[in-house]
Amino acid sequence: DGGITQSPKYLFRKEGQNVTLSCEQNLNHDAMYWYRQDPGQGLRLIYYSQIVNDFQKGDIAEGYSVSREKKESFPLTVTSAQKNPTAFYLCASSYGQGISNQPQHFGDGTRLSIL
Amino acid sequence: SQKIEQNSEALNIQEGKTATLTCNYTNYSPAYLQWYRQDPGRGPVFLLLIRENEKEKRKERLKVTFDTTLKQSLFHITASQPADSATYLCALDAAGGSYIPTFGRGTSLIVHP
């Protein structure tokens, strides 16, 4: 079955540490996204990528970094510069590159907490 | 600024009744609107999409309406079941080529047996 896999499901970060969240999809989608979800808040866009080797900042990119070396993979690094990283992180994919009104397919998230 | 509003209070209804959830927006001219379901600890799952030129869309027990004059979408679940209990998110995409939806905060639906 096609889908999006996020790992790990739970992650703990120590002060000053960078951590990387994995996101893999086998849906053959061009576009991939990272969102952050805090309690009682909507999904906020961190980064997105329309095509391999290209990505753009979303609304809250500070303290995060991404790479898109393969179509299937879009890892997110939460750096030590992100002072409030505790949240539920969601990865999504869709047919992109100018194709509008396509639904997004989401992974089951990674919950990041501070030790 | 652009704003999407969904009722932050949970909607409690009795099994078998119709649940109606509201999504209001301001300072948007969306080309389409999507509804997603999210269960606790899981990612959202796409349910329905309705375009700006469509008034109504149905899928099994689900019905979505889209009123661009009122700037509102209503999401109905008929013959609701306890298994329908979840948070429902609406998402809008602005006309003009952007394909990245903006999500509302979601409304929690609780269906009591």
mmCIF file with all atom_site columns, C-alpha atoms in Angstrom:
data_model
loop_
_atom_site.group_PDB
_atom_site.id
_atom_site.type_symbol
_atom_site.label_atom_id
_atom_site.label_alt_id
_atom_site.label_comp_id
_atom_site.label_asym_id
_atom_site.label_entity_id
_atom_site.label_seq_id
_atom_site.pdbx_PDB_ins_code
_atom_site.Cartn_x
_atom_site.Cartn_y
_atom_site.Cartn_z
_atom_site.occupancy
_atom_site.B_iso_or_equiv
_atom_site.pdbx_formal_charge
_atom_site.auth_seq_id
_atom_site.auth_comp_id
_atom_site.auth_asym_id
_atom_site.auth_atom_id
_atom_site.pdbx_PDB_model_num
ATOM 1   C CA . ASP A 1 1   ? 0.000   0.000  0.000   1.00 0.00 ? 1   ASP A CA 1
ATOM 2   C CA . GLY A 1 2   ? 1.219   3.473  -0.823  1.00 0.00 ? 2   GLY A CA 1
ATOM 3   C CA . GLY A 1 3   ? 1.605   6.002  1.910   1.00 0.00 ? 3   GLY A CA 1
ATOM 4   C CA . ILE A 1 4   ? 3.798   8.242  3.989   1.00 0.00 ? 4   ILE A CA 1
ATOM 5   C CA . THR A 1 5   ? 5.954   6.945  6.800   1.00 0.00 ? 5   THR A CA 1
ATOM 6   C CA . GLN A 1 6   ? 7.240   9.186  9.542   1.00 0.00 ? 6   GLN A CA 1
ATOM 7   C CA . SER A 1 7   ? 9.771   8.082  12.112  1.00 0.00 ? 7   SER A CA 1
ATOM 8   C CA . PRO A 1 8   ? 10.299  7.993  14.958  1.00 0.00 ? 8   PRO A CA 1
ATOM 9   C CA . LYS A 1 9   ? 6.829   8.319  16.471  1.00 0.00 ? 9   LYS A CA 1
ATOM 10  C CA . TYR A 1 10  ? 8.271   9.890  19.630  1.00 0.00 ? 10  TYR A CA 1
ATOM 11  C CA . LEU A 1 11  ? 11.505  11.846 19.915  1.00 0.00 ? 11  LEU A CA 1
ATOM 12  C CA . PHE A 1 12  ? 13.225  13.593 22.778  1.00 0.00 ? 12  PHE A CA 1
ATOM 13  C CA . ARG A 1 13  ? 15.696  16.411 22.363  1.00 0.00 ? 13  ARG A CA 1
ATOM 14  C CA . LYS A 1 14  ? 18.280  17.621 24.802  1.00 0.00 ? 14  LYS A CA 1
ATOM 15  C CA . GLU A 1 15  ? 19.218  21.273 25.088  1.00 0.00 ? 15  GLU A CA 1
ATOM 16  C CA . GLY A 1 16  ? 21.582  22.352 22.326  1.00 0.00 ? 16  GLY A CA 1
ATOM 17  C CA . GLN A 1 17  ? 20.972  19.239 20.276  1.00 0.00 ? 17  GLN A CA 1
ATOM 18  C CA . ASN A 1 18  ? 19.863  18.964 16.650  1.00 0.00 ? 18  ASN A CA 1
ATOM 19  C CA . VAL A 1 19  ? 17.413  16.192 15.838  1.00 0.00 ? 19  VAL A CA 1
ATOM 20  C CA . THR A 1 20  ? 16.209  14.892 12.483  1.00 0.00 ? 20  THR A CA 1
ATOM 21  C CA . LEU A 1 21  ? 12.712  13.666 11.721  1.00 0.00 ? 21  LEU A CA 1
ATOM 22  C CA . SER A 1 22  ? 12.316  11.227 8.865   1.00 0.00 ? 22  SER A CA 1
ATOM 23  C CA . CYS A 1 23  ? 9.591   11.329 6.192   1.00 0.00 ? 23  CYS A CA 1
ATOM 24  C CA . GLU A 1 24  ? 9.382   8.829  3.326   1.00 0.00 ? 24  GLU A CA 1
ATOM 25  C CA . GLN A 1 25  ? 6.621   8.474  0.719   1.00 0.00 ? 25  GLN A CA 1
ATOM 26  C CA . ASN A 1 26  ? 5.990   5.904  -2.000  1.00 0.00 ? 26  ASN A CA 1
ATOM 27  C CA . LEU A 1 27  ? 3.074   7.707  -3.635  1.00 0.00 ? 27  LEU A CA 1
ATOM 28  C CA . ASN A 1 28  ? 5.233   9.130  -6.420  1.00 0.00 ? 28  ASN A CA 1
ATOM 29  C CA . HIS A 1 29  ? 4.222   12.638 -5.330  1.00 0.00 ? 29  HIS A CA 1
ATOM 30  C CA . ASP A 1 30  ? 6.338   15.580 -6.408  1.00 0.00 ? 30  ASP A CA 1
ATOM 31  C CA . ALA A 1 31  ? 5.440   17.901 -3.534  1.00 0.00 ? 31  ALA A CA 1
ATOM 32  C CA . MET A 1 32  ? 6.207   17.341 0.133   1.00 0.00 ? 32  MET A CA 1
ATOM 33  C CA . TYR A 1 33  ? 5.513   19.463 3.192   1.00 0.00 ? 33  TYR A CA 1
ATOM 34  C CA . TRP A 1 34  ? 6.325   19.756 6.869   1.00 0.00 ? 34  TRP A CA 1
ATOM 35  C CA . TYR A 1 35  ? 3.796   21.132 9.340   1.00 0.00 ? 35  TYR A CA 1
ATOM 36  C CA . ARG A 1 36  ? 3.886   21.789 13.026  1.00 0.00 ? 36  ARG A CA 1
ATOM 37  C CA . GLN A 1 37  ? 0.744   21.289 15.126  1.00 0.00 ? 37  GLN A CA 1
ATOM 38  C CA . ASP A 1 38  ? 0.412   22.695 18.637  1.00 0.00 ? 38  ASP A CA 1
ATOM 39  C CA . PRO A 1 39  ? -2.578  22.028 20.923  1.00 0.00 ? 39  PRO A CA 1
ATOM 40  C CA . GLY A 1 40  ? -5.598  24.065 19.865  1.00 0.00 ? 40  GLY A CA 1
ATOM 41  C CA . GLN A 1 41  ? -3.823  25.451 16.832  1.00 0.00 ? 41  GLN A CA 1
ATOM 42  C CA . GLY A 1 42  ? -4.037  24.773 13.154  1.00 0.00 ? 42  GLY A CA 1
ATOM 43  C CA . LEU A 1 43  ? -1.286  23.221 11.115  1.00 0.00 ? 43  LEU A CA 1
ATOM 44  C CA . ARG A 1 44  ? 1.501   25.700 10.469  1.00 0.00 ? 44  ARG A CA 1
ATOM 45  C CA . LEU A 1 45  ? 3.698   25.239 7.423   1.00 0.00 ? 45  LEU A CA 1
ATOM 46  C CA . ILE A 1 46  ? 7.441   24.937 8.136   1.00 0.00 ? 46  ILE A CA 1
ATOM 47  C CA . TYR A 1 47  ? 8.956   24.038 4.755   1.00 0.00 ? 47  TYR A CA 1
ATOM 48  C CA . TYR A 1 48  ? 7.772   22.636 1.478   1.00 0.00 ? 48  TYR A CA 1
ATOM 49  C CA . SER A 1 49  ? 9.362   21.183 -1.610  1.00 0.00 ? 49  SER A CA 1
ATOM 50  C CA . GLN A 1 50  ? 7.871   21.048 -5.083  1.00 0.00 ? 50  GLN A CA 1
ATOM 51  C CA . ILE A 1 51  ? 10.655  19.053 -6.685  1.00 0.00 ? 51  ILE A CA 1
ATOM 52  C CA . VAL A 1 52  ? 13.888  17.276 -5.863  1.00 0.00 ? 52  VAL A CA 1
ATOM 53  C CA . ASN A 1 53  ? 16.760  19.553 -4.825  1.00 0.00 ? 53  ASN A CA 1
ATOM 54  C CA . ASP A 1 54  ? 14.450  22.506 -4.290  1.00 0.00 ? 54  ASP A CA 1
ATOM 55  C CA . PHE A 1 55  ? 12.536  23.693 -1.226  1.00 0.00 ? 55  PHE A CA 1
ATOM 56  C CA . GLN A 1 56  ? 10.988  26.870 0.135   1.00 0.00 ? 56  GLN A CA 1
ATOM 57  C CA . LYS A 1 57  ? 10.403  28.294 3.585   1.00 0.00 ? 57  LYS A CA 1
ATOM 58  C CA . GLY A 1 58  ? 6.921   28.245 4.974   1.00 0.00 ? 58  GLY A CA 1
ATOM 59  C CA . ASP A 1 59  ? 5.429   30.484 7.640   1.00 0.00 ? 59  ASP A CA 1
ATOM 60  C CA . ILE A 1 60  ? 7.605   29.317 10.558  1.00 0.00 ? 60  ILE A CA 1
ATOM 61  C CA . ALA A 1 61  ? 10.928  28.124 9.074   1.00 0.00 ? 61  ALA A CA 1
ATOM 62  C CA . GLU A 1 62  ? 13.229  29.677 11.677  1.00 0.00 ? 62  GLU A CA 1
ATOM 63  C CA . GLY A 1 63  ? 15.125  27.048 13.626  1.00 0.00 ? 63  GLY A CA 1
ATOM 64  C CA . TYR A 1 64  ? 14.416  24.293 11.095  1.00 0.00 ? 64  TYR A CA 1
ATOM 65  C CA . SER A 1 65  ? 16.200  22.939 8.030   1.00 0.00 ? 65  SER A CA 1
ATOM 66  C CA . VAL A 1 66  ? 15.304  20.425 5.333   1.00 0.00 ? 66  VAL A CA 1
ATOM 67  C CA . SER A 1 67  ? 16.784  18.623 2.354   1.00 0.00 ? 67  SER A CA 1
ATOM 68  C CA . ARG A 1 68  ? 15.230  16.989 -0.704  1.00 0.00 ? 68  ARG A CA 1
ATOM 69  C CA . GLU A 1 69  ? 17.859  14.779 -2.306  1.00 0.00 ? 69  GLU A CA 1
ATOM 70  C CA . LYS A 1 70  ? 15.379  12.096 -3.356  1.00 0.00 ? 70  LYS A CA 1
ATOM 71  C CA . LYS A 1 71  ? 11.768  12.317 -4.506  1.00 0.00 ? 71  LYS A CA 1
ATOM 72  C CA . GLU A 1 72  ? 10.710  9.885  -1.794  1.00 0.00 ? 72  GLU A CA 1
ATOM 73  C CA . SER A 1 73  ? 12.387  11.548 1.159   1.00 0.00 ? 73  SER A CA 1
ATOM 74  C CA . PHE A 1 74  ? 12.059  14.932 2.899   1.00 0.00 ? 74  PHE A CA 1
ATOM 75  C CA . PRO A 1 75  ? 13.803  14.914 6.303   1.00 0.00 ? 75  PRO A CA 1
ATOM 76  C CA . LEU A 1 76  ? 13.343  17.785 8.740   1.00 0.00 ? 76  LEU A CA 1
ATOM 77  C CA . THR A 1 77  ? 16.067  18.855 11.157  1.00 0.00 ? 77  THR A CA 1
ATOM 78  C CA . VAL A 1 78  ? 15.038  20.714 14.280  1.00 0.00 ? 78  VAL A CA 1
ATOM 79  C CA . THR A 1 79  ? 18.078  22.726 15.230  1.00 0.00 ? 79  THR A CA 1
ATOM 80  C CA . SER A 1 80  ? 19.156  24.074 18.613  1.00 0.00 ? 80  SER A CA 1
ATOM 81  C CA . ALA A 1 81  ? 18.096  27.503 17.339  1.00 0.00 ? 81  ALA A CA 1
ATOM 82  C CA . GLN A 1 82  ? 14.457  26.421 17.629  1.00 0.00 ? 82  GLN A CA 1
ATOM 83  C CA . LYS A 1 83  ? 13.726  27.464 21.199  1.00 0.00 ? 83  LYS A CA 1
ATOM 84  C CA . ASN A 1 84  ? 10.267  25.966 21.487  1.00 0.00 ? 84  ASN A CA 1
ATOM 85  C CA . PRO A 1 85  ? 10.431  22.693 19.573  1.00 0.00 ? 85  PRO A CA 1
ATOM 86  C CA . THR A 1 86  ? 7.898   20.707 21.598  1.00 0.00 ? 86  THR A CA 1
ATOM 87  C CA . ALA A 1 87  ? 5.084   19.927 19.162  1.00 0.00 ? 87  ALA A CA 1
ATOM 88  C CA . PHE A 1 88  ? 3.508   17.330 16.897  1.00 0.00 ? 88  PHE A CA 1
ATOM 89  C CA . TYR A 1 89  ? 5.226   17.337 13.493  1.00 0.00 ? 89  TYR A CA 1
ATOM 90  C CA . LEU A 1 90  ? 3.369   16.207 10.404  1.00 0.00 ? 90  LEU A CA 1
ATOM 91  C CA . CYS A 1 91  ? 4.754   15.423 6.984   1.00 0.00 ? 91  CYS A CA 1
ATOM 92  C CA . ALA A 1 92  ? 2.504   15.469 3.915   1.00 0.00 ? 92  ALA A CA 1
ATOM 93  C CA . SER A 1 93  ? 2.764   14.968 0.185   1.00 0.00 ? 93  SER A CA 1
ATOM 94  C CA . SER A 1 94  ? 0.649   15.750 -2.856  1.00 0.00 ? 94  SER A CA 1
ATOM 95  C CA . TYR A 1 95  ? 0.782   16.034 -6.621  1.00 0.00 ? 95  TYR A CA 1
ATOM 96  C CA . GLY A 1 96  ? 2.323   19.458 -6.954  1.00 0.00 ? 96  GLY A CA 1
ATOM 97  C CA . GLN A 1 97  ? 4.238   21.632 -9.335  1.00 0.00 ? 97  GLN A CA 1
ATOM 98  C CA . GLY A 1 98  ? 1.337   23.910 -10.135 1.00 0.00 ? 98  GLY A CA 1
ATOM 99  C CA . ILE A 1 99  ? -1.438  21.352 -9.835  1.00 0.00 ? 99  ILE A CA 1
ATOM 100 C CA . SER A 1 100 ? -3.984  22.957 -7.569  1.00 0.00 ? 100 SER A CA 1
ATOM 101 C CA . ASN A 1 101 ? -6.807  21.450 -5.518  1.00 0.00 ? 101 ASN A CA 1
ATOM 102 C CA . GLN A 1 102 ? -4.987  18.209 -4.853  1.00 0.00 ? 102 GLN A CA 1
ATOM 103 C CA . PRO A 1 103 ? -5.558  16.702 -1.413  1.00 0.00 ? 103 PRO A CA 1
ATOM 104 C CA . GLN A 1 104 ? -2.632  16.224 0.896   1.00 0.00 ? 104 GLN A CA 1
ATOM 105 C CA . HIS A 1 105 ? -1.659  12.819 2.214   1.00 0.00 ? 105 HIS A CA 1
ATOM 106 C CA . PHE A 1 106 ? -0.279  12.862 5.733   1.00 0.00 ? 106 PHE A CA 1
ATOM 107 C CA . GLY A 1 107 ? 1.951   10.643 7.780   1.00 0.00 ? 107 GLY A CA 1
ATOM 108 C CA . ASP A 1 108 ? 1.079   9.795  11.373  1.00 0.00 ? 108 ASP A CA 1
ATOM 109 C CA . GLY A 1 109 ? 3.384   12.356 12.853  1.00 0.00 ? 109 GLY A CA 1
ATOM 110 C CA . THR A 1 110 ? 6.339   12.595 15.199  1.00 0.00 ? 110 THR A CA 1
ATOM 111 C CA . ARG A 1 111 ? 5.850   13.966 18.683  1.00 0.00 ? 111 ARG A CA 1
ATOM 112 C CA . LEU A 1 112 ? 8.931   15.887 19.783  1.00 0.00 ? 112 LEU A CA 1
ATOM 113 C CA . SER A 1 113 ? 9.559   16.739 23.411  1.00 0.00 ? 113 SER A CA 1
ATOM 114 C CA . ILE A 1 114 ? 12.353  18.418 25.321  1.00 0.00 ? 114 ILE A CA 1
ATOM 115 C CA . LEU A 1 115 ? 14.286  16.483 27.957  1.00 0.00 ? 115 LEU A CA 1
ATOM 116 C CA . SER B 2 1   ? -5.221  39.373 7.300   1.00 0.00 ? 1   SER B CA 1
ATOM 117 C CA . GLN B 2 2   ? -6.535  36.042 6.060   1.00 0.00 ? 2   GLN B CA 1
ATOM 118 C CA . LYS B 2 3   ? -8.367  34.046 8.666   1.00 0.00 ? 3   LYS B CA 1
ATOM 119 C CA . ILE B 2 4   ? -10.072 30.651 8.892   1.00 0.00 ? 4   ILE B CA 1
ATOM 120 C CA . GLU B 2 5   ? -12.438 30.090 11.796  1.00 0.00 ? 5   GLU B CA 1
ATOM 121 C CA . GLN B 2 6   ? -13.703 26.805 13.103  1.00 0.00 ? 6   GLN B CA 1
ATOM 122 C CA . ASN B 2 7   ? -15.582 26.458 16.360  1.00 0.00 ? 7   ASN B CA 1
ATOM 123 C CA . SER B 2 8   ? -13.064 25.706 19.085  1.00 0.00 ? 8   SER B CA 1
ATOM 124 C CA . GLU B 2 9   ? -15.734 24.197 21.317  1.00 0.00 ? 9   GLU B CA 1
ATOM 125 C CA . ALA B 2 10  ? -16.382 20.506 20.877  1.00 0.00 ? 10  ALA B CA 1
ATOM 126 C CA . LEU B 2 11  ? -19.660 19.501 19.259  1.00 0.00 ? 11  LEU B CA 1
ATOM 127 C CA . ASN B 2 12  ? -21.488 16.842 21.269  1.00 0.00 ? 12  ASN B CA 1
ATOM 128 C CA . ILE B 2 13  ? -24.336 14.990 19.599  1.00 0.00 ? 13  ILE B CA 1
ATOM 129 C CA . GLN B 2 14  ? -26.319 11.820 20.045  1.00 0.00 ? 14  GLN B CA 1
ATOM 130 C CA . GLU B 2 15  ? -25.779 8.812  17.798  1.00 0.00 ? 15  GLU B CA 1
ATOM 131 C CA . GLY B 2 16  ? -28.076 8.842  14.773  1.00 0.00 ? 16  GLY B CA 1
ATOM 132 C CA . LYS B 2 17  ? -28.345 12.629 14.605  1.00 0.00 ? 17  LYS B CA 1
ATOM 133 C CA . THR B 2 18  ? -26.818 14.847 11.939  1.00 0.00 ? 18  THR B CA 1
ATOM 134 C CA . ALA B 2 19  ? -23.627 16.636 12.916  1.00 0.00 ? 19  ALA B CA 1
ATOM 135 C CA . THR B 2 20  ? -22.986 20.024 11.315  1.00 0.00 ? 20  THR B CA 1
ATOM 136 C CA . LEU B 2 21  ? -19.595 21.687 11.501  1.00 0.00 ? 21  LEU B CA 1
ATOM 137 C CA . THR B 2 22  ? -18.829 25.201 10.301  1.00 0.00 ? 22  THR B CA 1
ATOM 138 C CA . CYS B 2 23  ? -15.834 26.743 8.587   1.00 0.00 ? 23  CYS B CA 1
ATOM 139 C CA . ASN B 2 24  ? -15.846 30.522 8.121   1.00 0.00 ? 24  ASN B CA 1
ATOM 140 C CA . TYR B 2 25  ? -13.177 32.535 6.394   1.00 0.00 ? 25  TYR B CA 1
ATOM 141 C CA . THR B 2 26  ? -12.280 36.178 5.898   1.00 0.00 ? 26  THR B CA 1
ATOM 142 C CA . ASN B 2 27  ? -10.030 38.008 3.454   1.00 0.00 ? 27  ASN B CA 1
ATOM 143 C CA . TYR B 2 28  ? -9.847  34.938 1.235   1.00 0.00 ? 28  TYR B CA 1
ATOM 144 C CA . SER B 2 29  ? -11.015 34.166 -2.261  1.00 0.00 ? 29  SER B CA 1
ATOM 145 C CA . PRO B 2 30  ? -10.488 30.415 -2.228  1.00 0.00 ? 30  PRO B CA 1
ATOM 146 C CA . ALA B 2 31  ? -10.589 28.363 -5.376  1.00 0.00 ? 31  ALA B CA 1
ATOM 147 C CA . TYR B 2 32  ? -11.570 25.340 -3.331  1.00 0.00 ? 32  TYR B CA 1
ATOM 148 C CA . LEU B 2 33  ? -12.069 24.077 0.169   1.00 0.00 ? 33  LEU B CA 1
ATOM 149 C CA . GLN B 2 34  ? -11.123 20.730 1.660   1.00 0.00 ? 34  GLN B CA 1
ATOM 150 C CA . TRP B 2 35  ? -12.252 18.835 4.752   1.00 0.00 ? 35  TRP B CA 1
ATOM 151 C CA . TYR B 2 36  ? -10.037 16.443 6.669   1.00 0.00 ? 36  TYR B CA 1
ATOM 152 C CA . ARG B 2 37  ? -10.556 14.140 9.623   1.00 0.00 ? 37  ARG B CA 1
ATOM 153 C CA . GLN B 2 38  ? -7.901  13.806 12.338  1.00 0.00 ? 38  GLN B CA 1
ATOM 154 C CA . ASP B 2 39  ? -7.898  11.181 15.065  1.00 0.00 ? 39  ASP B CA 1
ATOM 155 C CA . PRO B 2 40  ? -5.814  11.684 18.251  1.00 0.00 ? 40  PRO B CA 1
ATOM 156 C CA . GLY B 2 41  ? -2.127  11.060 17.623  1.00 0.00 ? 41  GLY B CA 1
ATOM 157 C CA . ARG B 2 42  ? -2.657  10.538 13.886  1.00 0.00 ? 42  ARG B CA 1
ATOM 158 C CA . GLY B 2 43  ? -2.237  12.619 10.766  1.00 0.00 ? 43  GLY B CA 1
ATOM 159 C CA . PRO B 2 44  ? -5.231  14.210 9.028   1.00 0.00 ? 44  PRO B CA 1
ATOM 160 C CA . VAL B 2 45  ? -7.052  12.155 6.419   1.00 0.00 ? 45  VAL B CA 1
ATOM 161 C CA . PHE B 2 46  ? -8.620  13.820 3.386   1.00 0.00 ? 46  PHE B CA 1
ATOM 162 C CA . LEU B 2 47  ? -12.411 13.504 3.143   1.00 0.00 ? 47  LEU B CA 1
ATOM 163 C CA . LEU B 2 48  ? -13.889 15.869 0.567   1.00 0.00 ? 48  LEU B CA 1
ATOM 164 C CA . LEU B 2 49  ? -12.999 18.747 -1.728  1.00 0.00 ? 49  LEU B CA 1
ATOM 165 C CA . ILE B 2 50  ? -15.449 21.314 -3.040  1.00 0.00 ? 50  ILE B CA 1
ATOM 166 C CA . ARG B 2 51  ? -14.668 23.938 -5.676  1.00 0.00 ? 51  ARG B CA 1
ATOM 167 C CA . GLU B 2 52  ? -15.795 27.564 -5.630  1.00 0.00 ? 52  GLU B CA 1
ATOM 168 C CA . ASN B 2 53  ? -18.295 26.971 -8.413  1.00 0.00 ? 53  ASN B CA 1
ATOM 169 C CA . GLU B 2 54  ? -19.906 24.018 -6.622  1.00 0.00 ? 54  GLU B CA 1
ATOM 170 C CA . LYS B 2 55  ? -22.651 24.534 -4.074  1.00 0.00 ? 55  LYS B CA 1
ATOM 171 C CA . GLU B 2 56  ? -22.729 21.064 -2.617  1.00 0.00 ? 56  GLU B CA 1
ATOM 172 C CA . LYS B 2 57  ? -20.758 17.812 -2.621  1.00 0.00 ? 57  LYS B CA 1
ATOM 173 C CA . ARG B 2 58  ? -21.733 14.447 -1.187  1.00 0.00 ? 58  ARG B CA 1
ATOM 174 C CA . LYS B 2 59  ? -19.911 11.258 -0.319  1.00 0.00 ? 59  LYS B CA 1
ATOM 175 C CA . GLU B 2 60  ? -21.812 8.502  1.449   1.00 0.00 ? 60  GLU B CA 1
ATOM 176 C CA . ARG B 2 61  ? -22.989 10.041 4.772   1.00 0.00 ? 61  ARG B CA 1
ATOM 177 C CA . LEU B 2 62  ? -20.969 13.213 4.260   1.00 0.00 ? 62  LEU B CA 1
ATOM 178 C CA . LYS B 2 63  ? -22.166 16.442 2.685   1.00 0.00 ? 63  LYS B CA 1
ATOM 179 C CA . VAL B 2 64  ? -20.275 19.682 2.210   1.00 0.00 ? 64  VAL B CA 1
ATOM 180 C CA . THR B 2 65  ? -21.684 23.034 1.147   1.00 0.00 ? 65  THR B CA 1
ATOM 181 C CA . PHE B 2 66  ? -19.724 26.067 0.024   1.00 0.00 ? 66  PHE B CA 1
ATOM 182 C CA . ASP B 2 67  ? -21.232 29.548 0.085   1.00 0.00 ? 67  ASP B CA 1
ATOM 183 C CA . THR B 2 68  ? -18.748 32.088 -1.296  1.00 0.00 ? 68  THR B CA 1
ATOM 184 C CA . THR B 2 69  ? -21.150 34.956 -0.538  1.00 0.00 ? 69  THR B CA 1
ATOM 185 C CA . LEU B 2 70  ? -21.368 34.064 3.149   1.00 0.00 ? 70  LEU B CA 1
ATOM 186 C CA . LYS B 2 71  ? -17.714 32.933 3.083   1.00 0.00 ? 71  LYS B CA 1
ATOM 187 C CA . GLN B 2 72  ? -18.697 29.737 4.779   1.00 0.00 ? 72  GLN B CA 1
ATOM 188 C CA . SER B 2 73  ? -18.607 25.981 4.368   1.00 0.00 ? 73  SER B CA 1
ATOM 189 C CA . LEU B 2 74  ? -20.799 23.563 6.263   1.00 0.00 ? 74  LEU B CA 1
ATOM 190 C CA . PHE B 2 75  ? -19.800 19.939 6.794   1.00 0.00 ? 75  PHE B CA 1
ATOM 191 C CA . HIS B 2 76  ? -22.605 17.501 7.611   1.00 0.00 ? 76  HIS B CA 1
ATOM 192 C CA . ILE B 2 77  ? -22.421 13.910 8.813   1.00 0.00 ? 77  ILE B CA 1
ATOM 193 C CA . THR B 2 78  ? -25.815 12.224 8.682   1.00 0.00 ? 78  THR B CA 1
ATOM 194 C CA . ALA B 2 79  ? -26.759 9.252  10.864  1.00 0.00 ? 79  ALA B CA 1
ATOM 195 C CA . SER B 2 80  ? -23.690 9.920  12.990  1.00 0.00 ? 80  SER B CA 1
ATOM 196 C CA . GLN B 2 81  ? -21.935 7.079  14.795  1.00 0.00 ? 81  GLN B CA 1
ATOM 197 C CA . PRO B 2 82  ? -19.524 7.012  17.751  1.00 0.00 ? 82  PRO B CA 1
ATOM 198 C CA . ALA B 2 83  ? -16.824 6.053  15.225  1.00 0.00 ? 83  ALA B CA 1
ATOM 199 C CA . ASP B 2 84  ? -17.280 9.489  13.641  1.00 0.00 ? 84  ASP B CA 1
ATOM 200 C CA . SER B 2 85  ? -15.834 11.077 16.795  1.00 0.00 ? 85  SER B CA 1
ATOM 201 C CA . ALA B 2 86  ? -12.701 12.953 15.731  1.00 0.00 ? 86  ALA B CA 1
ATOM 202 C CA . THR B 2 87  ? -11.424 16.438 14.957  1.00 0.00 ? 87  THR B CA 1
ATOM 203 C CA . TYR B 2 88  ? -12.451 17.819 11.583  1.00 0.00 ? 88  TYR B CA 1
ATOM 204 C CA . LEU B 2 89  ? -10.253 20.358 9.827   1.00 0.00 ? 89  LEU B CA 1
ATOM 205 C CA . CYS B 2 90  ? -11.130 22.606 6.937   1.00 0.00 ? 90  CYS B CA 1
ATOM 206 C CA . ALA B 2 91  ? -8.465  23.858 4.581   1.00 0.00 ? 91  ALA B CA 1
ATOM 207 C CA . LEU B 2 92  ? -8.595  26.590 1.960   1.00 0.00 ? 92  LEU B CA 1
ATOM 208 C CA . ASP B 2 93  ? -6.513  27.282 -1.067  1.00 0.00 ? 93  ASP B CA 1
ATOM 209 C CA . ALA B 2 94  ? -6.348  30.763 -2.481  1.00 0.00 ? 94  ALA B CA 1
ATOM 210 C CA . ALA B 2 95  ? -7.131  31.283 -6.141  1.00 0.00 ? 95  ALA B CA 1
ATOM 211 C CA . GLY B 2 96  ? -4.172  32.386 -8.205  1.00 0.00 ? 96  GLY B CA 1
ATOM 212 C CA . GLY B 2 97  ? -2.119  29.255 -8.522  1.00 0.00 ? 97  GLY B CA 1
ATOM 213 C CA . SER B 2 98  ? -1.139  28.506 -4.944  1.00 0.00 ? 98  SER B CA 1
ATOM 214 C CA . TYR B 2 99  ? -1.574  24.812 -4.270  1.00 0.00 ? 99  TYR B CA 1
ATOM 215 C CA . ILE B 2 100 ? -0.691  24.809 -0.597  1.00 0.00 ? 100 ILE B CA 1
ATOM 216 C CA . PRO B 2 101 ? -3.811  24.724 1.575   1.00 0.00 ? 101 PRO B CA 1
ATOM 217 C CA . THR B 2 102 ? -4.097  26.735 4.765   1.00 0.00 ? 102 THR B CA 1
ATOM 218 C CA . PHE B 2 103 ? -5.703  24.796 7.612   1.00 0.00 ? 103 PHE B CA 1
ATOM 219 C CA . GLY B 2 104 ? -8.155  25.851 10.267  1.00 0.00 ? 104 GLY B CA 1
ATOM 220 C CA . ARG B 2 105 ? -7.735  24.768 13.896  1.00 0.00 ? 105 ARG B CA 1
ATOM 221 C CA . GLY B 2 106 ? -10.395 22.093 13.619  1.00 0.00 ? 106 GLY B CA 1
ATOM 222 C CA . THR B 2 107 ? -13.528 21.264 15.565  1.00 0.00 ? 107 THR B CA 1
ATOM 223 C CA . SER B 2 108 ? -13.801 18.214 17.776  1.00 0.00 ? 108 SER B CA 1
ATOM 224 C CA . LEU B 2 109 ? -16.908 16.091 17.237  1.00 0.00 ? 109 LEU B CA 1
ATOM 225 C CA . ILE B 2 110 ? -18.058 13.687 19.954  1.00 0.00 ? 110 ILE B CA 1
ATOM 226 C CA . VAL B 2 111 ? -20.871 11.296 19.112  1.00 0.00 ? 111 VAL B CA 1
ATOM 227 C CA . HIS B 2 112 ? -22.475 9.716  22.157  1.00 0.00 ? 112 HIS B CA 1
ATOM 228 C CA . PRO B 2 113 ? -24.004 6.231  21.928  1.00 0.00 ? 113 PRO B CA 1
#
